[in-house]
Coordinates of C-alpha atoms and ligand atoms in Angstrom, one line a residue:
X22 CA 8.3 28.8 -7.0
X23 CA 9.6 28.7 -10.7
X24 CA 7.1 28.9 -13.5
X25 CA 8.6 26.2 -15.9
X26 CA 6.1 23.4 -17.1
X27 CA 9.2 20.9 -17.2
X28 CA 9.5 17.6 -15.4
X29 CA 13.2 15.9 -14.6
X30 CA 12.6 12.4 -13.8
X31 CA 15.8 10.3 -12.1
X32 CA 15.8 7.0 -13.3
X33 CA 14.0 5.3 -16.7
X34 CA 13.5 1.8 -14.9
X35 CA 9.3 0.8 -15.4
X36 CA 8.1 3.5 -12.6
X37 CA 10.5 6.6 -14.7
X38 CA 9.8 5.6 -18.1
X39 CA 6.2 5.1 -17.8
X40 CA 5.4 8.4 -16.1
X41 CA 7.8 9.6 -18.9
X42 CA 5.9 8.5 -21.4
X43 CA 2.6 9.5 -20.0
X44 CA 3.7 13.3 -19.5
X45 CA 5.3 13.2 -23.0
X46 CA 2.2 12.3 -24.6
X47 CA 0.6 15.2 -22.7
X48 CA 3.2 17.6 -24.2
X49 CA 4.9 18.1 -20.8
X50 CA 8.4 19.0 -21.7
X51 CA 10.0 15.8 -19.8
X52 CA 13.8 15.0 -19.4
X53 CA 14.6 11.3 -17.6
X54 CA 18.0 10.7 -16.8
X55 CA 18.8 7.3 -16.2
X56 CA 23.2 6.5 -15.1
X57 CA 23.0 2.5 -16.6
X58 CA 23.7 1.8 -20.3
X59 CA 20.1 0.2 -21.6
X60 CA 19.8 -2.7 -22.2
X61 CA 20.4 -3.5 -18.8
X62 CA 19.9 -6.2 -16.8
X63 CA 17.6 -5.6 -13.3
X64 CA 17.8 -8.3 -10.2
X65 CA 14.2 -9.3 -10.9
X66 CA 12.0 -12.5 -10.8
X67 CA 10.5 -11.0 -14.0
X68 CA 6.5 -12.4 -13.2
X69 CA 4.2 -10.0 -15.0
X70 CA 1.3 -9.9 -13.6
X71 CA -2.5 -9.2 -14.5
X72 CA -2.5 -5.9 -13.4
X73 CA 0.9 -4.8 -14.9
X74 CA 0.0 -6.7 -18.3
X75 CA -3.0 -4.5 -18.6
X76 CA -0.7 -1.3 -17.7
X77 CA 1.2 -2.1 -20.6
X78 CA -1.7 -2.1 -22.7
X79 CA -2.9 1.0 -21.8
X80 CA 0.9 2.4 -22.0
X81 CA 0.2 0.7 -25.9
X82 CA 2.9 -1.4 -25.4
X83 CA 2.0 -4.6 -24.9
X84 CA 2.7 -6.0 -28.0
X85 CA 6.2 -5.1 -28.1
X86 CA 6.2 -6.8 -24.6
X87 CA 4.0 -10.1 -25.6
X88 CA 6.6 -10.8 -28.4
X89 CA 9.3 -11.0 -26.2
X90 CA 7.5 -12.9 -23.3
X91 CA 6.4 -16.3 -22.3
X92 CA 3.0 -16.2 -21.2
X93 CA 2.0 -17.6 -17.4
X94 CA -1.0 -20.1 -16.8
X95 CA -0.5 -20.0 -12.5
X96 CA 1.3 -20.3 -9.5
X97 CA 2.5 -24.0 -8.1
X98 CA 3.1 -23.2 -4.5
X99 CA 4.9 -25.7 -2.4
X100 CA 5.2 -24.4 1.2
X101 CA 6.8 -26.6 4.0
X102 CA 4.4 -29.0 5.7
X103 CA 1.3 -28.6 2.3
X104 CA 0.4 -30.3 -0.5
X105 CA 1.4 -28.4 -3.5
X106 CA -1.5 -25.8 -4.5
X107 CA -1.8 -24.8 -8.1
X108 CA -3.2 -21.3 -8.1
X109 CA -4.4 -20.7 -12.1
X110 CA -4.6 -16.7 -13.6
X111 CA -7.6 -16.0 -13.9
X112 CA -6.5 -13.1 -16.8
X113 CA -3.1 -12.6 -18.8
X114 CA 0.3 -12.4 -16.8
X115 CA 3.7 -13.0 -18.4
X116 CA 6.9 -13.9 -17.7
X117 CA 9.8 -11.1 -19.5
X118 CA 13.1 -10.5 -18.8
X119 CA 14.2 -7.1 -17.4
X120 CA 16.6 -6.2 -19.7
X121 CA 13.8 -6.0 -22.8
X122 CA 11.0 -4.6 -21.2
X123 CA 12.5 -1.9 -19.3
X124 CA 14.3 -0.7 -22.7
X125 CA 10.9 -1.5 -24.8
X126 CA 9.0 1.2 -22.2
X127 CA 12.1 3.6 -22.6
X128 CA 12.1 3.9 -25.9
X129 CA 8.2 4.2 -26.0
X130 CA 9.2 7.4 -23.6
X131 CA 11.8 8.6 -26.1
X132 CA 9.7 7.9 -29.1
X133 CA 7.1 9.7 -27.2
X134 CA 9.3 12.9 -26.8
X135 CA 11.3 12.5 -23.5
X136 CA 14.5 13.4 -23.7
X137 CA 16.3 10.3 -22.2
X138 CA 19.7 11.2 -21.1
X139 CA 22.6 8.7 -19.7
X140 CA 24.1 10.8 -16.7
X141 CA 23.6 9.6 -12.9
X142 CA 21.6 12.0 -11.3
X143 CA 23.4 13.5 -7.7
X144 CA 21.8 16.3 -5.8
X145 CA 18.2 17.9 -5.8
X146 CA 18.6 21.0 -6.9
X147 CA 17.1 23.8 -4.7
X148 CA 15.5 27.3 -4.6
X149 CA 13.8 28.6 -1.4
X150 CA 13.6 25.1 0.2
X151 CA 11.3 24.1 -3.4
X152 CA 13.5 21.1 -5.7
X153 CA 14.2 23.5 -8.7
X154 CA 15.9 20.4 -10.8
X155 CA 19.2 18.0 -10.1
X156 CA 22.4 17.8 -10.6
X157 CA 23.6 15.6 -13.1
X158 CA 27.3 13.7 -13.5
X159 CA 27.6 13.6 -17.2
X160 CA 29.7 10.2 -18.5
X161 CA 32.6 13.1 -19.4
X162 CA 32.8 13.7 -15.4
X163 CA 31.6 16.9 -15.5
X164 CA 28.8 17.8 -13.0
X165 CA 25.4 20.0 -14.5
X166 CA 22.5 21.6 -13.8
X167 CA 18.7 20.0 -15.3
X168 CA 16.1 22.8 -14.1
X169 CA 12.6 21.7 -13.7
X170 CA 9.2 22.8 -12.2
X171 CA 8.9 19.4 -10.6
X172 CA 11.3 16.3 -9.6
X173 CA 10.4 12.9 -9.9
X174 CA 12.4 10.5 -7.8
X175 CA 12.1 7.1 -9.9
X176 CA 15.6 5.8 -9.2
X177 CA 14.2 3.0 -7.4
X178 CA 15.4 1.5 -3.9
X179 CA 17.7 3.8 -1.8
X180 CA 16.7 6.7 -4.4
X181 CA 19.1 9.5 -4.3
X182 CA 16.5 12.1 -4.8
X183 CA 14.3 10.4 -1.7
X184 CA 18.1 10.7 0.5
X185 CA 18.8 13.9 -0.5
X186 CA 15.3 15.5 0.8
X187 CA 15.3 13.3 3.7
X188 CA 12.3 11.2 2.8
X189 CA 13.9 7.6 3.8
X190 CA 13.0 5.5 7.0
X191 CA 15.8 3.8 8.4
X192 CA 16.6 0.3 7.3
X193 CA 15.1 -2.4 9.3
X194 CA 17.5 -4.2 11.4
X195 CA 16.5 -7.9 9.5
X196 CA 16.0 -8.2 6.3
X197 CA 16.4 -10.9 3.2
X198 CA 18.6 -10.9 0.3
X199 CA 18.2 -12.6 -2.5
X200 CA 20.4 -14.7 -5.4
X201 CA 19.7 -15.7 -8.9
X202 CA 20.0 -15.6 -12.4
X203 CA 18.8 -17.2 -15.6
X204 CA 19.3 -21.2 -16.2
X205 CA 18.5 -23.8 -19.1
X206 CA 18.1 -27.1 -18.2
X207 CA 15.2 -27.3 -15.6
X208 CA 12.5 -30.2 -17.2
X209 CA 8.8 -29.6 -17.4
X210 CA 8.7 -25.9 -17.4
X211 CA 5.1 -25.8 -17.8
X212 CA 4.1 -22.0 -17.8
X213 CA 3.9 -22.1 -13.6
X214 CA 5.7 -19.6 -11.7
X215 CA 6.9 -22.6 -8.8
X216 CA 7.4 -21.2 -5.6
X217 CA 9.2 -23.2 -2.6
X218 CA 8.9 -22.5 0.5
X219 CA 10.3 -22.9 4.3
X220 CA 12.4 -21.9 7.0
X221 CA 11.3 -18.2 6.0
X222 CA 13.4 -18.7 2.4
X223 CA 12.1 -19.5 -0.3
X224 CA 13.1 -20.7 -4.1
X225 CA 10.8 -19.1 -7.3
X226 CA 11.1 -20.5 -10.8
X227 CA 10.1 -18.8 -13.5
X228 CA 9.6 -19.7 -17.2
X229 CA 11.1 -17.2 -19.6
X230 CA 10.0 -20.0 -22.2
X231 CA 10.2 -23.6 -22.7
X232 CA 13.9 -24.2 -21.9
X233 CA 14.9 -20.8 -19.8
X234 CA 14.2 -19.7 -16.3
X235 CA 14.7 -17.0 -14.0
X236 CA 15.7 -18.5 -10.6
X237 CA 15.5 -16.0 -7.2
X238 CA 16.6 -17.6 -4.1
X239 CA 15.9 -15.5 -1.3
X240 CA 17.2 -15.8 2.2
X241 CA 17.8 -14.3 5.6
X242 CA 21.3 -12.4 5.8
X243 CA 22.9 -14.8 8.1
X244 CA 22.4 -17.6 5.9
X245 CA 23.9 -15.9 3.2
X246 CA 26.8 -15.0 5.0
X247 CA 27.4 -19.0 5.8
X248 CA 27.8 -19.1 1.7
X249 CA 30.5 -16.5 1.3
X250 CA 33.2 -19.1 0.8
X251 CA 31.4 -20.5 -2.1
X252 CA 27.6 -18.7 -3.6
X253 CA 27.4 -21.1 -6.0
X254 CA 27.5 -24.3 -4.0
X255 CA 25.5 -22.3 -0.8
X256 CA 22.5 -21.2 -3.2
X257 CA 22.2 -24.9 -5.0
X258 CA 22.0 -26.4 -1.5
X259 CA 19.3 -24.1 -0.8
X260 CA 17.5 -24.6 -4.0
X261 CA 17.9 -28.5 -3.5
X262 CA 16.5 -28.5 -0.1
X263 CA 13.5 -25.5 -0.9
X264 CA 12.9 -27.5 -3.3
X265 CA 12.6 -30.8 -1.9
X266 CA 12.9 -33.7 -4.5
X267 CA 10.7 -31.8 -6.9
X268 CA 13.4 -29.1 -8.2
X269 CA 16.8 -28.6 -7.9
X270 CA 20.3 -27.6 -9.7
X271 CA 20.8 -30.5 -11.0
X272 CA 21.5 -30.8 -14.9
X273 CA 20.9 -27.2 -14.7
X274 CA 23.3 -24.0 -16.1
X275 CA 23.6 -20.9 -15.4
X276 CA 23.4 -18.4 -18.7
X277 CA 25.2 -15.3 -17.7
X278 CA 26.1 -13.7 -14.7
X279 CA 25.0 -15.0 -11.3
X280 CA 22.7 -11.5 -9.4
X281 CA 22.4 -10.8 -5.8
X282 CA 20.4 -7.5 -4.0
X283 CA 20.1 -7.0 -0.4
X284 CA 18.6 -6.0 2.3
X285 CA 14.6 -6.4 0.5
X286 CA 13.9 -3.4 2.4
X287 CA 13.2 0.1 2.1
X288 CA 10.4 3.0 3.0
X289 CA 10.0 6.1 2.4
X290 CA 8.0 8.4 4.5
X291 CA 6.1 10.1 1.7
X292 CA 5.7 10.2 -1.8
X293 CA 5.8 13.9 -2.1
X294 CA 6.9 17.1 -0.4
X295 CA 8.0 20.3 -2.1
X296 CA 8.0 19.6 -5.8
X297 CA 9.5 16.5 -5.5
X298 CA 7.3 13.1 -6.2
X299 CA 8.4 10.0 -5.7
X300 CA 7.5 6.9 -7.8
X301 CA 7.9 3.1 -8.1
X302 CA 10.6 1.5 -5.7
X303 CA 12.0 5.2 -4.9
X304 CA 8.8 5.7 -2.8
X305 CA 9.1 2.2 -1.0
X306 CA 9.7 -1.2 -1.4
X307 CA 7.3 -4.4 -0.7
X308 CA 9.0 -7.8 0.0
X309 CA 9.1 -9.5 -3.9
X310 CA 7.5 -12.9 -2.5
X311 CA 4.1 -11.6 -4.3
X312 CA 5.5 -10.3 -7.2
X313 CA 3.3 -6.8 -6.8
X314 CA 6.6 -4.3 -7.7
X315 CA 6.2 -3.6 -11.2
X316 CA 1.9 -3.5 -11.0
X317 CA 2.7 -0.8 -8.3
X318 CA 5.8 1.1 -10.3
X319 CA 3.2 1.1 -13.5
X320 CA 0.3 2.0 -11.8
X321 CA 1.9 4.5 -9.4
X322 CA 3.3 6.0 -12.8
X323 CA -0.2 6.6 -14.4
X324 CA -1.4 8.5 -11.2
X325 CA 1.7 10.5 -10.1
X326 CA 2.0 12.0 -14.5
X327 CA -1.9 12.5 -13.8
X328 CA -1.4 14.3 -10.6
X329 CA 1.9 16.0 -12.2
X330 CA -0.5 17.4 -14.8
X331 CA -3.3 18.6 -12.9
X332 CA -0.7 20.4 -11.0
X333 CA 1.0 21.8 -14.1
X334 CA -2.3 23.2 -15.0
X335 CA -3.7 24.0 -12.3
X336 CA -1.3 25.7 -10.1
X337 CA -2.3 26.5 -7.5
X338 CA -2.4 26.4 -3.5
X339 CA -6.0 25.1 -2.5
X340 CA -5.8 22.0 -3.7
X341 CA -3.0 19.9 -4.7
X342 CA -3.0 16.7 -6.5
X343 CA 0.2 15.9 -5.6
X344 CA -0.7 15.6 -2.0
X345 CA -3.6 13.6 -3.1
X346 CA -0.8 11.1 -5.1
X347 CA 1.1 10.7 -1.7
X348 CA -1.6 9.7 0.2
X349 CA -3.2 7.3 -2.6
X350 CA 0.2 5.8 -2.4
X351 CA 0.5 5.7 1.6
X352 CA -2.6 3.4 1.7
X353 CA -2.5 1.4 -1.2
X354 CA 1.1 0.5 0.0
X355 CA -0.4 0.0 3.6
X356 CA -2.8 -2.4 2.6
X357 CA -0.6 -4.3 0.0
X358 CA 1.9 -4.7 2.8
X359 CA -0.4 -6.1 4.6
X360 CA -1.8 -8.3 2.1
X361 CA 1.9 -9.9 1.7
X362 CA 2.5 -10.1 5.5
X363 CA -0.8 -12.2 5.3
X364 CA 0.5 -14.4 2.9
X365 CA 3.8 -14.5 4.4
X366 CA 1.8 -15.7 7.4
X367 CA 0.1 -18.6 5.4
X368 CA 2.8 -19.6 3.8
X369 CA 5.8 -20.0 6.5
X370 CA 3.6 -21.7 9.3
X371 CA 3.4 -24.9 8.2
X372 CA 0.1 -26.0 10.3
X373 CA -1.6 -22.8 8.5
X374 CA 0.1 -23.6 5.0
X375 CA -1.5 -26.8 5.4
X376 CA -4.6 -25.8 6.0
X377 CA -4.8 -23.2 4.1
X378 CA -4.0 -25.8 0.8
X379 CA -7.0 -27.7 2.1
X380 CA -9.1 -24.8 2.0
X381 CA -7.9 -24.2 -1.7
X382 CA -8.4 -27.2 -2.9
X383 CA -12.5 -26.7 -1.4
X384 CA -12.9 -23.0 -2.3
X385 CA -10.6 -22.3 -5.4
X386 CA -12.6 -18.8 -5.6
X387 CA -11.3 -17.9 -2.4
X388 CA -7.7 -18.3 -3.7
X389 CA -8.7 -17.1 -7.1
X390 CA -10.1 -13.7 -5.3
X391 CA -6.1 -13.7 -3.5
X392 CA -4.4 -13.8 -6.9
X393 CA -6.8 -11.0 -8.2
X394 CA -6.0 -8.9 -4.7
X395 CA -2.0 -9.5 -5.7
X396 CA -2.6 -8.7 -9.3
X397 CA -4.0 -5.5 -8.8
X398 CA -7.4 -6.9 -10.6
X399 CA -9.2 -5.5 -7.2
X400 CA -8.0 -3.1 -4.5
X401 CA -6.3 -5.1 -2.1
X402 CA -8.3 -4.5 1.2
X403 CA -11.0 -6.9 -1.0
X404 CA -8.3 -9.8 0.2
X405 CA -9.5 -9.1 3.5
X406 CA -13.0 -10.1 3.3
X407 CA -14.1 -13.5 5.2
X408 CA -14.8 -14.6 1.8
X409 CA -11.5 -14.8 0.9
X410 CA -8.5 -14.6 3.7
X411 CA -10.7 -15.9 6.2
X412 CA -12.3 -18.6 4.5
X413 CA -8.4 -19.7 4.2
X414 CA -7.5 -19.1 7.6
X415 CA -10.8 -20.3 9.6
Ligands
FAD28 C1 14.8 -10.1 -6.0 C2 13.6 -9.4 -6.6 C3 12.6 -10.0 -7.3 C4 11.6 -9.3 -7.8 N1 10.6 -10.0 -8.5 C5 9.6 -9.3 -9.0 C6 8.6 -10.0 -9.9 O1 8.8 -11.1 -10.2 N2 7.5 -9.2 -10.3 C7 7.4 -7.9 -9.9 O2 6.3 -7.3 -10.3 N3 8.3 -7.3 -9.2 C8 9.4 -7.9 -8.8 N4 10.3 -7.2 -8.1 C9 10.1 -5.8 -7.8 C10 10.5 -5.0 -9.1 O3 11.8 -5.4 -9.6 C11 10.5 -3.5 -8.8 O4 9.3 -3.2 -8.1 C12 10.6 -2.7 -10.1 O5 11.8 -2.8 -10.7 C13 10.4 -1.2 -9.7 O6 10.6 -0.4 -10.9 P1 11.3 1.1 -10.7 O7 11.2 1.7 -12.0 O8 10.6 1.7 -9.6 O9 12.7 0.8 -10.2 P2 14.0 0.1 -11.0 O10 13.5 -0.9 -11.8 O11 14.9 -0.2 -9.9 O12 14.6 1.3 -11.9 C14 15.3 2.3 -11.3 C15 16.2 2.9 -12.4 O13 16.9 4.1 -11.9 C16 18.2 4.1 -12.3 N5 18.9 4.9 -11.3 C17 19.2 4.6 -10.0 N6 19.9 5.6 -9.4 C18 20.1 6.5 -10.4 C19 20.7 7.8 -10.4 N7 21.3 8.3 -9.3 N8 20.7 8.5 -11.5 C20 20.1 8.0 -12.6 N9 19.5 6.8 -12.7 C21 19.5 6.1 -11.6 C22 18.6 2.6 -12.3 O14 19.7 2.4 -13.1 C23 17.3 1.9 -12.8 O15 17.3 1.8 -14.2 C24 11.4 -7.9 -7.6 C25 12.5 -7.2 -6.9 C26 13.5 -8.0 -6.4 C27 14.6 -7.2 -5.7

């Protein structure tokens, strides 16, 4: 094992940049190499929420973030066969495009003292089956060495640093893809996220501000095969019929380019093993239907730089923190999985969607006390109390 007190970090999306700035700030000597040209767009619905807005405080960038964001009142959810359910935030969430807050945390890393390098990380480096560093291509071609007492694999989903030491699950055999992009046009953008729902598909609509909105249509991989002749027309028939009446493309236009990403699936067996941690999307992937990906990036950030330190400083073979990181991770993403099959559940069955909109409409803590499970206000196993799930199942 080397005896540097450096940290390489692949990727400076939310999950690289954060733990970036949070080892900075601790003097770690920290490098993050990320291969995209910032700003950069990300395919994203772009909801903030509560749990995420007050990681961004704590990272003291929030105001940075706030200035470029709309802020979010609720959800409207509008699920085959139910009466539309309004589902208010209970705390702050926001609605910000990808392309500023991602390079509003990077440069909080850089300003922070990480060295933020544009190169596309390639290989693990490796000494005595222990990641020593990667290998970087530099935008010149050329292809070098970054040494470092630990790697941290935050290149998101199908991380190269998870590939290269094996730490993937296979893909699953189904999975959804999604479409989208920004649009002007839609009327009464009223600070909801709308989410539209059926035939396991499902339409979101979020307000960037009064006139803008980030639209994710997201389908199985058959049906977006049946589109290939024309994308365009395939995902406005989709909207149109998600939508039913209430929204679709009509009147509506596209600013910039349309984005796609597919298949929303991806696991990891662990978050660590030999000096290699993995973080945000790199370490597994949750279907985006609940909007839990950046709360989990930020906050897996914050404890894998904790456990990074401890381990820095601590050094030593009885007990290690980075262990303890992967196994937080392991059941946090256990539960939260479960918490958006749950949902999944209530919200595709239309006999259970219906009931389940009842139920909200008589016990608005119970969905209240969902939201706060999704936001990362309260662990999500709390979900799973008959106060709250099963008071909208029974
Ligand atoms: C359709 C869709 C909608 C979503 N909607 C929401 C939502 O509304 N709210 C929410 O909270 N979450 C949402 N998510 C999830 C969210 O986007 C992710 O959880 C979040 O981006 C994770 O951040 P990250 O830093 O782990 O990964 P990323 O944001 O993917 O960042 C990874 C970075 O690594 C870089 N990189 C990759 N490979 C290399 C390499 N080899 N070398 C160097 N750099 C590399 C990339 O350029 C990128 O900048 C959505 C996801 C999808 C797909």
């Amino acid at each position: 094992m080397n005896e540097r007190r450096n940290v390489v970090i692949a990727g400076g999306g939310p999950a690289g940049s954060a733990t970036a700035l949070r080892l900075a700030r601790a003097g770690v000597d920290v490098r993050v190499v990320e291969r995209a040209k910032f700003p950069r767009r990300k395919v994203c619905g772009e909801y903030l929420n509560a749990g995420a807005v007050a990681a961004l405080d704590d990272l003291g960038v929030l105001d940075a973030v706030k200035a470029a964001s709309a802020p979010l009142r609720g959800v409207r959810l509008v699920a085959e066969g139910a009466p539309p359910v309004v589902l208010p935030f209970r705390r702050p969430a926001l609605a910000c495009a990808r392309e500023v807050l991602d390079a509003i945390l990077l440069d909080a890393a850089s300003a922070a003292g990480a060295v933020v390098e544009h190169a596309r990380v390639e290989e693990v480096m490796v000494d005595e089956g222990w990641a020593a560093g990667v290998y970087v291509r530099t935008p010149e071609g050329e292809l070098e060495e970054r040494p470092a007492r630990y790697v941290v694999g935050a290149d998101g989903v199908g991380s190269v640093i998870a590939r290269r030491c094996e730490m993937t699950k296979p893909p699953p055999r189904s999975a959804r893809y999604a479409v989208g992009g920004h649009y002007a046009g839609f009327a009464g953008l009223d600070g909801h996220v709308e989410m539209y729902v059926g035939g396991g598909a499902y339409f979101a609509l979020n307000p960037l501000s009064d006139v803008r909105a980030n639209v994710m249509v997201v389908v199985p991989k058959e049906r977006l095969g049946q589109w290939s002749r024309d994308v365009d027309a395939g995902l406005g028939g989709a909207a149109a019929a998600l939508g039913r009446g209430v929204r679709s493309f009509e009147g509506v236009t596209r600013l910039g380019p349309r984005v796609s990403v597919g298949p929303l699936a991806y696991a990891t067996y662990v978050a660590y093993q030999a000096d290699t941690v993995l973080v945000g999307d790199a370490a597994g992937f949750l279907d985006p239907f609940t909007g839990q990906g950046m709360f989990l990036a930020l906050s897996g950030a914050e404890r894998a730089a904790a456990a990074i330190l401890c381990a820095l400083e601590t050094n030593g073979p009885l007990w290690d923190p980075l262990e303890e990181y992967a196994r937080w991770r392991a059941r946090d993403v256990a539960w939260r999985g479960r918490l958006s099959k749950a949902v999944a559940l209530l919200v595709d069955v239309p006999l259970l969607a219906r009931r389940a909109a009842e139920r909200i409409q008589r016990f608005p803590d119970a969905g209240a006390a969902l939201i706060d499970a999704l936001s990362g206000i309260v662990p999500p196993q709390r979900a799973f109390r008959p106060s709250v799930l099963g008071r909208l199942l029974a």
